[in-house]
Coordinates of C-alpha atoms and ligand atoms in Angstrom, one line a residue:
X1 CA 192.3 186.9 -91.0
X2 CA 193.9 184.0 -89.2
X3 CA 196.9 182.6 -91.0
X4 CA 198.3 179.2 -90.5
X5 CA 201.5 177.8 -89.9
X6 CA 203.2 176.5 -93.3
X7 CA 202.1 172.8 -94.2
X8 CA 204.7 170.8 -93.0
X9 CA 206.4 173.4 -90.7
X10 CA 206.0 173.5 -86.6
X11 CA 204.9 176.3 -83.9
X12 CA 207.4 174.4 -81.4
X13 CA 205.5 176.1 -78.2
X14 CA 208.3 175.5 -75.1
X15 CA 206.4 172.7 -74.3
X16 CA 207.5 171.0 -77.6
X17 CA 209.9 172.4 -77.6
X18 CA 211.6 171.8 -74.4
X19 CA 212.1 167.7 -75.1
X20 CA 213.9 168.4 -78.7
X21 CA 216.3 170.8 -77.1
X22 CA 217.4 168.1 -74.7
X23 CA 217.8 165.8 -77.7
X24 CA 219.7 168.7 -78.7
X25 CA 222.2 168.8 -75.9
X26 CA 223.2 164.8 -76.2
X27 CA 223.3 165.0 -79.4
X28 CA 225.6 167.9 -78.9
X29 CA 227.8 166.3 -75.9
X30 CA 227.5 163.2 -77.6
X31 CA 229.5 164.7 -80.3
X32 CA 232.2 166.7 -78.5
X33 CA 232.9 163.4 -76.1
X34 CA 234.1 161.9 -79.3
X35 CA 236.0 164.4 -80.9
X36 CA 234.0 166.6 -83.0
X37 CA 234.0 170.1 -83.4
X38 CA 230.5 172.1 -84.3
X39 CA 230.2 174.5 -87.4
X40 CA 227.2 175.7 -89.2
X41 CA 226.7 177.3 -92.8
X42 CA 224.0 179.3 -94.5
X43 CA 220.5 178.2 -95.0
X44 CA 220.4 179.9 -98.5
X45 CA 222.7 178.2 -100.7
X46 CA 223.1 178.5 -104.6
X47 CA 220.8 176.1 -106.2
X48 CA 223.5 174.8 -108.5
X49 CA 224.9 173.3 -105.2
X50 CA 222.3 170.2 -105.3
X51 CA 221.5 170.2 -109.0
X52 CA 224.7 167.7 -109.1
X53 CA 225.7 166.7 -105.8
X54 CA 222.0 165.6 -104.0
X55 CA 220.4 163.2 -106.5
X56 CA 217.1 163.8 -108.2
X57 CA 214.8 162.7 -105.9
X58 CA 216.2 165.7 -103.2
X59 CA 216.2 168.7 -106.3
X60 CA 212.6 167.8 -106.9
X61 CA 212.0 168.9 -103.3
X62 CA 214.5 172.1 -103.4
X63 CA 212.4 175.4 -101.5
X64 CA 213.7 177.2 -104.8
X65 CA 213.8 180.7 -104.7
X66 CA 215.3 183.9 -107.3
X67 CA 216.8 186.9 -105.4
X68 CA 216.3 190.1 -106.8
X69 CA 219.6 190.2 -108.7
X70 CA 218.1 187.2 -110.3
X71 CA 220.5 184.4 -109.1
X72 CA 218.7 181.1 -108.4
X73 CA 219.3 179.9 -104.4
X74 CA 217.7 177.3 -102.6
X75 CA 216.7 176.9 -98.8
X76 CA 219.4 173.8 -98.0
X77 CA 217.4 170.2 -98.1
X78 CA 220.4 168.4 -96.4
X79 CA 223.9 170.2 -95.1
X80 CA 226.2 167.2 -96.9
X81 CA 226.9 170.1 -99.6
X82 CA 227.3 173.0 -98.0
X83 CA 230.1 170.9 -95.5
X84 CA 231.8 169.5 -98.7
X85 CA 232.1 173.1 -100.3
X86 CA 232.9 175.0 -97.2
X87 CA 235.3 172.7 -96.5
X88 CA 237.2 172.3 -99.7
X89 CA 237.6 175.9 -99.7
X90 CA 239.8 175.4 -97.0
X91 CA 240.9 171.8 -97.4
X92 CA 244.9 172.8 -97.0
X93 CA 244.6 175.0 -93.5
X94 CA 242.6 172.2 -92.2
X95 CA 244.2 169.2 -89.7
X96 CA 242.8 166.1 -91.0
X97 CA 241.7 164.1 -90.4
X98 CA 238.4 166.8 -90.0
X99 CA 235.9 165.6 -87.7
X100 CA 232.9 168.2 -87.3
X101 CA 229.3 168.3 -86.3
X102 CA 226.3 170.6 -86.6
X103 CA 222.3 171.1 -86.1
X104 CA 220.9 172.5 -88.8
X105 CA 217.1 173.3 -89.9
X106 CA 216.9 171.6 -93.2
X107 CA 213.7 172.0 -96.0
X108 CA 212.6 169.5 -98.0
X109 CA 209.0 170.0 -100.1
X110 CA 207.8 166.4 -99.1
X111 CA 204.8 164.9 -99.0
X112 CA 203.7 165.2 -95.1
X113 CA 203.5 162.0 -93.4
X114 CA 204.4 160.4 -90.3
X115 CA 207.6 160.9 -89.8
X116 CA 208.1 163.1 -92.4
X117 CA 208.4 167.1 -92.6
X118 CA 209.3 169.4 -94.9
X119 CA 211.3 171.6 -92.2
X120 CA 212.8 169.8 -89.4
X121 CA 216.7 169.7 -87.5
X122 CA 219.0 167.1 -88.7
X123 CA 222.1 166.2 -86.7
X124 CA 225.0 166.3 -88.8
X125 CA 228.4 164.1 -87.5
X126 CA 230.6 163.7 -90.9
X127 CA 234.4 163.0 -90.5
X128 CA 236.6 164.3 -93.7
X129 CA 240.3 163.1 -94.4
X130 CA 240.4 159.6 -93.7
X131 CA 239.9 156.5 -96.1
X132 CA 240.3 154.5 -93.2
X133 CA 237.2 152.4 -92.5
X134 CA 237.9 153.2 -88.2
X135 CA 236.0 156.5 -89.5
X136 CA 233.3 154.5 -90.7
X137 CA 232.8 152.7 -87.9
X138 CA 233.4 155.9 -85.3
X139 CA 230.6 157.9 -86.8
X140 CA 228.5 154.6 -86.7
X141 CA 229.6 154.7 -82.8
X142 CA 228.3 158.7 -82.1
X143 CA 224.8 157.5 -83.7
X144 CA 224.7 154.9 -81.8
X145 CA 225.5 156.2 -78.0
X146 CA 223.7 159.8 -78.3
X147 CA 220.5 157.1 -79.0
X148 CA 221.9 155.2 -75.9
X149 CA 221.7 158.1 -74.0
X150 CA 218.4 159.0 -74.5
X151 CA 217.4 155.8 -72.8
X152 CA 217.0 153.3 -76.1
X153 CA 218.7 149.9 -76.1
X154 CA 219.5 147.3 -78.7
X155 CA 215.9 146.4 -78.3
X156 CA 214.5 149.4 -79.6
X157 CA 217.0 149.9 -82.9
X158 CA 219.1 148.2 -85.0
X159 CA 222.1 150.3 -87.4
X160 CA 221.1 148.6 -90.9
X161 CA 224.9 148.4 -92.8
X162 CA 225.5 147.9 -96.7
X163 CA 227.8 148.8 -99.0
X164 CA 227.4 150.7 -102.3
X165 CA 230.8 149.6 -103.8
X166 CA 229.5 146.2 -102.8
X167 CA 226.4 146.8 -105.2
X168 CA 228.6 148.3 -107.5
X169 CA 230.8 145.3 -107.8
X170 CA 227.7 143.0 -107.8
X171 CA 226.3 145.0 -110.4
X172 CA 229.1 145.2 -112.7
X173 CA 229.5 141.4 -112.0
X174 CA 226.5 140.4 -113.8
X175 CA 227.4 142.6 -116.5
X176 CA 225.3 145.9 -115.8
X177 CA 226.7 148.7 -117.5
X178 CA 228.3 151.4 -114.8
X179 CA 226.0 154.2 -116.5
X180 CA 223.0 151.8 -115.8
X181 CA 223.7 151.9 -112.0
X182 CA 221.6 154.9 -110.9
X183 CA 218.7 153.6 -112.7
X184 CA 219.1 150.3 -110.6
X185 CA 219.9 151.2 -107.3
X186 CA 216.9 153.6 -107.4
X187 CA 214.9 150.8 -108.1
X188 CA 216.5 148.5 -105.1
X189 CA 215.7 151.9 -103.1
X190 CA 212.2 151.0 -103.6
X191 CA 212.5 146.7 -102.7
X192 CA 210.4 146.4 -100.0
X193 CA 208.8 149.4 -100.5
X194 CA 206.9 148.2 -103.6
X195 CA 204.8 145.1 -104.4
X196 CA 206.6 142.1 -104.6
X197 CA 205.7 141.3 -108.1
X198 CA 205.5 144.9 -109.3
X199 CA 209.6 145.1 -108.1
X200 CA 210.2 141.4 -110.0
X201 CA 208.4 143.4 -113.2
X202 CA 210.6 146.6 -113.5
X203 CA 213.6 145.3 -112.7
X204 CA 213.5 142.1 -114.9
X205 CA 212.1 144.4 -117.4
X206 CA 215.0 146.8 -117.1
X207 CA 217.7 144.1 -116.1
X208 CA 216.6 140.7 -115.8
X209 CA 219.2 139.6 -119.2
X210 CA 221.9 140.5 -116.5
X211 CA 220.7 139.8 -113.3
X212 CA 217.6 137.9 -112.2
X213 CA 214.8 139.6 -109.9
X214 CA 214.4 136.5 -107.4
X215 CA 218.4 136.4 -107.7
X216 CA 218.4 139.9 -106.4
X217 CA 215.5 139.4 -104.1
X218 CA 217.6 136.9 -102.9
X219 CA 220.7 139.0 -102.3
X220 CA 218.7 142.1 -100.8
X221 CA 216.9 140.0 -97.9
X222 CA 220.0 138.0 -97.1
X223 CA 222.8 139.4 -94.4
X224 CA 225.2 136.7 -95.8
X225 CA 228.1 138.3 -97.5
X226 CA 229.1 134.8 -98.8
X227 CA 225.5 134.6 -101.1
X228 CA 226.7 137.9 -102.7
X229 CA 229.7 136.4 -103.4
X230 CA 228.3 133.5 -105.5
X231 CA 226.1 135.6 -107.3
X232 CA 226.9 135.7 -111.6
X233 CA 230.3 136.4 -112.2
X234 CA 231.2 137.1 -108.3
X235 CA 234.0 134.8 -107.3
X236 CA 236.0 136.1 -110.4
X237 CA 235.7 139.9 -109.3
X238 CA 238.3 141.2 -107.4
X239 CA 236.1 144.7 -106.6
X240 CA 233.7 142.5 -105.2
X241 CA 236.0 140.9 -103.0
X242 CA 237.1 143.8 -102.0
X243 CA 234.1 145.5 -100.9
X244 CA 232.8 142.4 -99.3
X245 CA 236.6 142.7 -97.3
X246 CA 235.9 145.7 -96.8
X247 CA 232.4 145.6 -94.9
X248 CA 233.4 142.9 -92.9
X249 CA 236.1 144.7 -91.6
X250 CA 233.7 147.2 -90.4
X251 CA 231.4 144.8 -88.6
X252 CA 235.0 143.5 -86.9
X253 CA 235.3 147.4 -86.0
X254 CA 232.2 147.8 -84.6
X255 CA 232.7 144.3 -82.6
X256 CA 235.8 146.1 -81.2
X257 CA 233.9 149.2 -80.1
X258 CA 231.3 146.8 -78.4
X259 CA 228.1 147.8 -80.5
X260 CA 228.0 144.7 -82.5
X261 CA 224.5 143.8 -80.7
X262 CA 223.3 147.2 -82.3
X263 CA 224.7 146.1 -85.7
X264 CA 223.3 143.9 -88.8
X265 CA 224.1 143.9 -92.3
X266 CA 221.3 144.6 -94.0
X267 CA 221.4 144.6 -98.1
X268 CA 217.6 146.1 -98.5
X269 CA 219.8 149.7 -97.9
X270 CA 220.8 151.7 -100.9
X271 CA 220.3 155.4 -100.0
X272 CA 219.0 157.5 -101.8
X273 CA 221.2 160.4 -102.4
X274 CA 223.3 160.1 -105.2
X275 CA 227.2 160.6 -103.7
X276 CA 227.9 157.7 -101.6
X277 CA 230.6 155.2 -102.5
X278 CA 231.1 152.8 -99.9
X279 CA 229.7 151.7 -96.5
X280 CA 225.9 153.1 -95.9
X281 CA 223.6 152.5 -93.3
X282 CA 220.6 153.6 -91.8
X283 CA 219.1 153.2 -88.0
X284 CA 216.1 151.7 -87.9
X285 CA 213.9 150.6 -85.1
X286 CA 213.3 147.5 -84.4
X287 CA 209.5 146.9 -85.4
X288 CA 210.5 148.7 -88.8
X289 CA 207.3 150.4 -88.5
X290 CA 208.9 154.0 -88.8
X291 CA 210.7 155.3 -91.6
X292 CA 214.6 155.6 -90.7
X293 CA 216.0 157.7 -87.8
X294 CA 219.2 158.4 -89.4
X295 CA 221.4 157.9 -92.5
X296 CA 224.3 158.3 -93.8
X297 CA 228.0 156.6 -95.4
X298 CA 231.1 156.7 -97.5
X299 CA 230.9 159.6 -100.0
X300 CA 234.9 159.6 -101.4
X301 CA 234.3 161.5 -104.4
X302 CA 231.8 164.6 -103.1
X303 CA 235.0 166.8 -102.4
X304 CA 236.9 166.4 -105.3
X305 CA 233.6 168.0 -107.2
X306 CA 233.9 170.9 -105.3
X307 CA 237.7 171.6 -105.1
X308 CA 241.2 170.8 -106.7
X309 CA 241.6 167.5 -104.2
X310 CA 239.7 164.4 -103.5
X311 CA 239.2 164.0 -100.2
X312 CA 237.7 160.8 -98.3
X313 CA 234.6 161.1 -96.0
X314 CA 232.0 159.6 -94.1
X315 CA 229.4 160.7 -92.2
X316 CA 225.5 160.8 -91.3
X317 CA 222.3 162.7 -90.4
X318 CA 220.4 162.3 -87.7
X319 CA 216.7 163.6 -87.4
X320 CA 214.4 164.8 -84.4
X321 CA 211.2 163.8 -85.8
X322 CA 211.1 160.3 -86.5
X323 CA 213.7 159.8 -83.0
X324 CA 211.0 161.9 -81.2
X325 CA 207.7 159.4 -82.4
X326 CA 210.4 156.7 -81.3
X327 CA 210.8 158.2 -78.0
X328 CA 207.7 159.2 -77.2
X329 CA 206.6 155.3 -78.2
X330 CA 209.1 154.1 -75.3
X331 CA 208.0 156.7 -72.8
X332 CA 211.8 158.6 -73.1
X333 CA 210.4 161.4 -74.5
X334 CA 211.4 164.0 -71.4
X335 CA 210.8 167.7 -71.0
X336 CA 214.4 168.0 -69.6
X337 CA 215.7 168.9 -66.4
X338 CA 213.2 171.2 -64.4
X339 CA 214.7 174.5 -63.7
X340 CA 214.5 175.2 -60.2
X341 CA 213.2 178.8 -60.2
X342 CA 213.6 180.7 -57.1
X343 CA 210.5 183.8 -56.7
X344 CA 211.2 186.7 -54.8
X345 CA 208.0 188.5 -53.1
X346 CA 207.7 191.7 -51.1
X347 CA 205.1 192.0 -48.4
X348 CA 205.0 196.1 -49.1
X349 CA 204.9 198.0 -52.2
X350 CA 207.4 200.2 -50.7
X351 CA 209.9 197.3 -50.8
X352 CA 209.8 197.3 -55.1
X353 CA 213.5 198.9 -55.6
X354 CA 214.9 196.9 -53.0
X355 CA 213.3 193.2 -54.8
X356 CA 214.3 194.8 -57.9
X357 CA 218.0 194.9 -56.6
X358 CA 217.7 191.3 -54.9
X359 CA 216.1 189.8 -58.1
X360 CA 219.1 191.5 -60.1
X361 CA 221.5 190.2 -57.6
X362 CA 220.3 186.6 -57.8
X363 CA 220.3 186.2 -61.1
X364 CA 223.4 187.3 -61.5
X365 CA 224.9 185.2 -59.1
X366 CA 223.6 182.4 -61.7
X367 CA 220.0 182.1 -59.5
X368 CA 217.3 181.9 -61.9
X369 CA 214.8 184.1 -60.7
X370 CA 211.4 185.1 -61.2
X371 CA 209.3 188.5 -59.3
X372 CA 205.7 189.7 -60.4
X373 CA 205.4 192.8 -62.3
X374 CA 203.5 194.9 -60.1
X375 CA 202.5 194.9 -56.4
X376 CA 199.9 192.6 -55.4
X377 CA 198.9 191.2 -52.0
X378 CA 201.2 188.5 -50.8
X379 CA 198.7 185.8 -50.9
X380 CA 198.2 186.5 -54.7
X381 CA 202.1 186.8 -55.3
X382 CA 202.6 183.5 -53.1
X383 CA 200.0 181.6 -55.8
X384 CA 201.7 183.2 -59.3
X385 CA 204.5 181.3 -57.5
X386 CA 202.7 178.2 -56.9
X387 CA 201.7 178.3 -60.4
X388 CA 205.0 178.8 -61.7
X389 CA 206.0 175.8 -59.7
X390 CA 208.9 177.1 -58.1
X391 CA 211.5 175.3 -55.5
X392 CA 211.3 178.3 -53.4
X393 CA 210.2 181.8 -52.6
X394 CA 212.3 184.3 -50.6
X395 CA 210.0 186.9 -48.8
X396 CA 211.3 190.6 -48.2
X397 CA 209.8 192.2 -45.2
X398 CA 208.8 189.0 -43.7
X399 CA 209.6 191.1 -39.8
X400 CA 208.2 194.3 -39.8
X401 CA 211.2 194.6 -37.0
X402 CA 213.9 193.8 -39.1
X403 CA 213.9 195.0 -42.8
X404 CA 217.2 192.8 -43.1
X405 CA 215.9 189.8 -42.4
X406 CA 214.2 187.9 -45.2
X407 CA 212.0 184.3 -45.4
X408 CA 212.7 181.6 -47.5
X409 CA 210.6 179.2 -47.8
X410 CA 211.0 175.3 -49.3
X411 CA 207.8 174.5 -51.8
X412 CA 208.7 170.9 -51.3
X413 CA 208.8 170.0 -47.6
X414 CA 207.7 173.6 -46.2
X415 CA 210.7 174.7 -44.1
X416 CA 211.1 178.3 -43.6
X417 CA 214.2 180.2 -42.6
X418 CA 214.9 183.5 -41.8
X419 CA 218.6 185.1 -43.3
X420 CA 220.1 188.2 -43.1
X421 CA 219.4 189.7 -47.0
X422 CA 223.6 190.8 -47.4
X423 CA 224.1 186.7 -46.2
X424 CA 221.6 185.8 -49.0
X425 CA 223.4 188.5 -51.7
X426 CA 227.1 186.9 -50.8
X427 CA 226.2 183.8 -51.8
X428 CA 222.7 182.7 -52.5
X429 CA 223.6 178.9 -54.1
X430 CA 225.3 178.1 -50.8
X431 CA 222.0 179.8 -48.6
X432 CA 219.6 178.2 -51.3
X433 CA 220.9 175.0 -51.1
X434 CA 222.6 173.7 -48.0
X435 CA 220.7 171.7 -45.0
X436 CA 218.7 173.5 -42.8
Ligands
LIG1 P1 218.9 161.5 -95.5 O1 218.7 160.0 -95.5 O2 218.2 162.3 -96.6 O3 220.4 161.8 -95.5 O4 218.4 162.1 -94.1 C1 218.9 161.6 -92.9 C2 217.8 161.6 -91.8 O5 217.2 162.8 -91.8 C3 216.6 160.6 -92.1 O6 216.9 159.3 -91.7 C4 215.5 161.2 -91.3 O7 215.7 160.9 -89.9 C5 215.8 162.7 -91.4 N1 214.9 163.3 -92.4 C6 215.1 163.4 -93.8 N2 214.1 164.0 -94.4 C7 213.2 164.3 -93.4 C8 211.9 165.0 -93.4 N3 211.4 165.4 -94.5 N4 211.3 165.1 -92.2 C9 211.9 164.7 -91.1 N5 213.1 164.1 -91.0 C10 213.7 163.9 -92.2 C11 221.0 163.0 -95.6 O8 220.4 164.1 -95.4 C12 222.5 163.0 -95.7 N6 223.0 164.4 -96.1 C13 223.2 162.5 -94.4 C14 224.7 162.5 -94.5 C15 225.5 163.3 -93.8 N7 225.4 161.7 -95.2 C16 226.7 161.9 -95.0 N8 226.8 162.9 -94.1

């Protein structure tokens, strides 16, 4: 019977493989160049973890599973959680402010779409400690160069910026009652996502004795903090003021890191997940034709659920699939840097231990190496190598005269050299690769 792979899941052959991992490794430098510091957590977590914290529309995707002493876990939909609970556990022993990164496999039980998966890695950057809106704008900063160093430009993607305490303020401005919010910013989730009139119907149905649809509508397609400031009741509130101070301090941050041409306030972003509390954004390319490559913000109040202290923090995630279809679109999507392999052949069967100690010897000198299993004719080893694609093969028993002597050949330009084998074994990079 031939089984599948999961719906949703992905055989990553090295192949496919080989381009993520080198998403992987900026994503990874990326991080460290700017101060972070990797950890990783379980993938089973209780399930109580995201009842709370995630918002509903992540619990009604949770991989749920009960383990045999009956406790309910989950297979982690998004590491925001698990960083906030393993670090208020240690929230005192910790330097802040805490600045950390990791690549986790995430599951989510979506519907499978373009773009969309329901296990794929996320890149985590999430800084923990700092109110300061500089940490705001810093992780903004990481996104934003690991994409520039896979080759995309502020042609390809734009960082979309809002502010939930702005919406907050603007909601409580026209008079929406604070219990009412969730209800409303999961239906501004969905402006531009649902039909014009359908979004004017549900939300003057819910809200329109407060707050106007085409007001809204309005507000959400404009990047003018100013219009949000004249909406109902908005030049009297000092919260709104606030936040409006606030996000324009972070576009003035930005400007100062020199990534303002990657940058636009963009009020059509809400988030979905229930914890943020200030700035959010979410990278976008520029054709908005693809759902988001990353998201993330300002989620103050996530820590001080989990432990005795309320602790500030920003941060984002990053994923590989819809940045791979982005990519792959721009002709960046690269199998990373080719190994250069070096194949060692004998021209006698008698001549096995000794490759078997010269492949050993290579390799360990940091050489990666490659042999065939078992004795064949030399032409037939000399094609496995071909096939391999190789940057050169070293022949033992190239002179019958001199079993020291061995041949290396260049696959490139052809040149062949003959070196003594204990020459080769001292120092095989310097033999390998200097001018001959
Ligand atoms: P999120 O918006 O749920 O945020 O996910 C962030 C990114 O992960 C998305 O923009 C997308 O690139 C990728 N992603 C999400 N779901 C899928 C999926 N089913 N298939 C493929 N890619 C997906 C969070 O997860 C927050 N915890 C991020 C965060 C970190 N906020 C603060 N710190």
């Amino acid at each position: 019977m031939k089984i599948p792979p999961v719906k949703g899941t992905r055989d990553l052959y090295p192949e496919l493989l080989a381009p993520i991992r080198r998403i992987f490794d900026v994503w990874r430098d990326v991080s460290i160049r700017h101060g972070f510091e990797e950890y990783d957590g379980p993938t089973l977590e209780y399930l109580d973890l995201y009842r709370e914290k995630s918002g509903e529309e992540l619990v009604g995707q949770l991989y749920r599973l009960t383990d045999s002493g009956g406790r309910e876990l989950a297979l982690r939909p998004e590491m925001t959680p698990t960083l906030a609970r393993m670090v208020a556990a240690r929230i005192n022993a910790l330097p802040k402010p805490i600045k950390w990164f990791c690549i986790p496999t995430l599951f989510r039980g979506e519907n499978v779409q373009r773009g969309r998966l329901r296990e794929f890695f996320q890149w985590n950057v999430d800084v923990i400690g700092s109110a300061d809106v500089v940490a705001d704008a810093e992780v903004i900063l990481v996104g934003v160069e690991a994409l520039r160093e896979l080759g995309l430009t502020s042609a390809d993607f734009a960082v979309h910026i809002s502010n939930r305490r702005l919406m907050a303020a603007m909601l409580n401005a026209a008079g929406i009652p604070e219990d009412r919010h969730g209800v409303a910013y999961a239906l501004m989730d969905k402006f531009g996502k649902l039909d014009p009139v359908e979004f004017d119907r549900h939300w003057d149905t819910a809200f329109g004795s407060h707050l106007l649809s085409a007001q809204l509508r309005d507000m959400m397609s404009s990047s003018d903090l100013d219009a949000v400031e004249s909406l109902p009741g908005g030049r009297n509130s000092k919260e709104l003021r606030e936040a409006a101070a606030e996000t324009r301090r972070l576009m003035e941050l930005l400007a100062n890191f020199g990534i303002t041409e990657f940058c636009r306030i963009d009020f059509r972003v809400v988030r979905g997940l229930a914890y943020y509390t200030g700035p959010v954004f979410e990278f976008y390319d520029r054709s908005e034709k693809e759902r988001a490559i990353c998201g993330g913000g300002r989620y103050d109040d996530l820590l001080g659920k989990m432990g005795k202290s309320r602790e500030p923090a920003v941060g984002f995630g990053m994923g590989d699939v819809v940045l791979s279809l982005l990519l792959e679109e721009k002709g960046l999507l690269q199998t990373g840097r080719k190994q250069q392999v070096v194949f060692v052949l004998d021209a006698e069967e008698s001549l096995r231990p000794t490759l078997l100690r010269v492949v050993a010897g290579l390799r360990r000198r940091g050489v990666p190496t490659e042999f065939a299993y078992s004795w064949q004719a030399i032409g037939k080893q000399l094609k496995l190598a071909d096939k391999k694609g190789v940057s050169a093969v070293i022949m033992l028993g190239a002179d019958s005269t001199n079993p020291q002597l061995v041949r290396i050949k260049r696959m490139a330009g052809g040149q062949e050299r003959e070196v003594a084998l204990d020459e080769l074994l001292a120092d095989p990079r310097r033999v390998l690769e200097q001018d001959w």
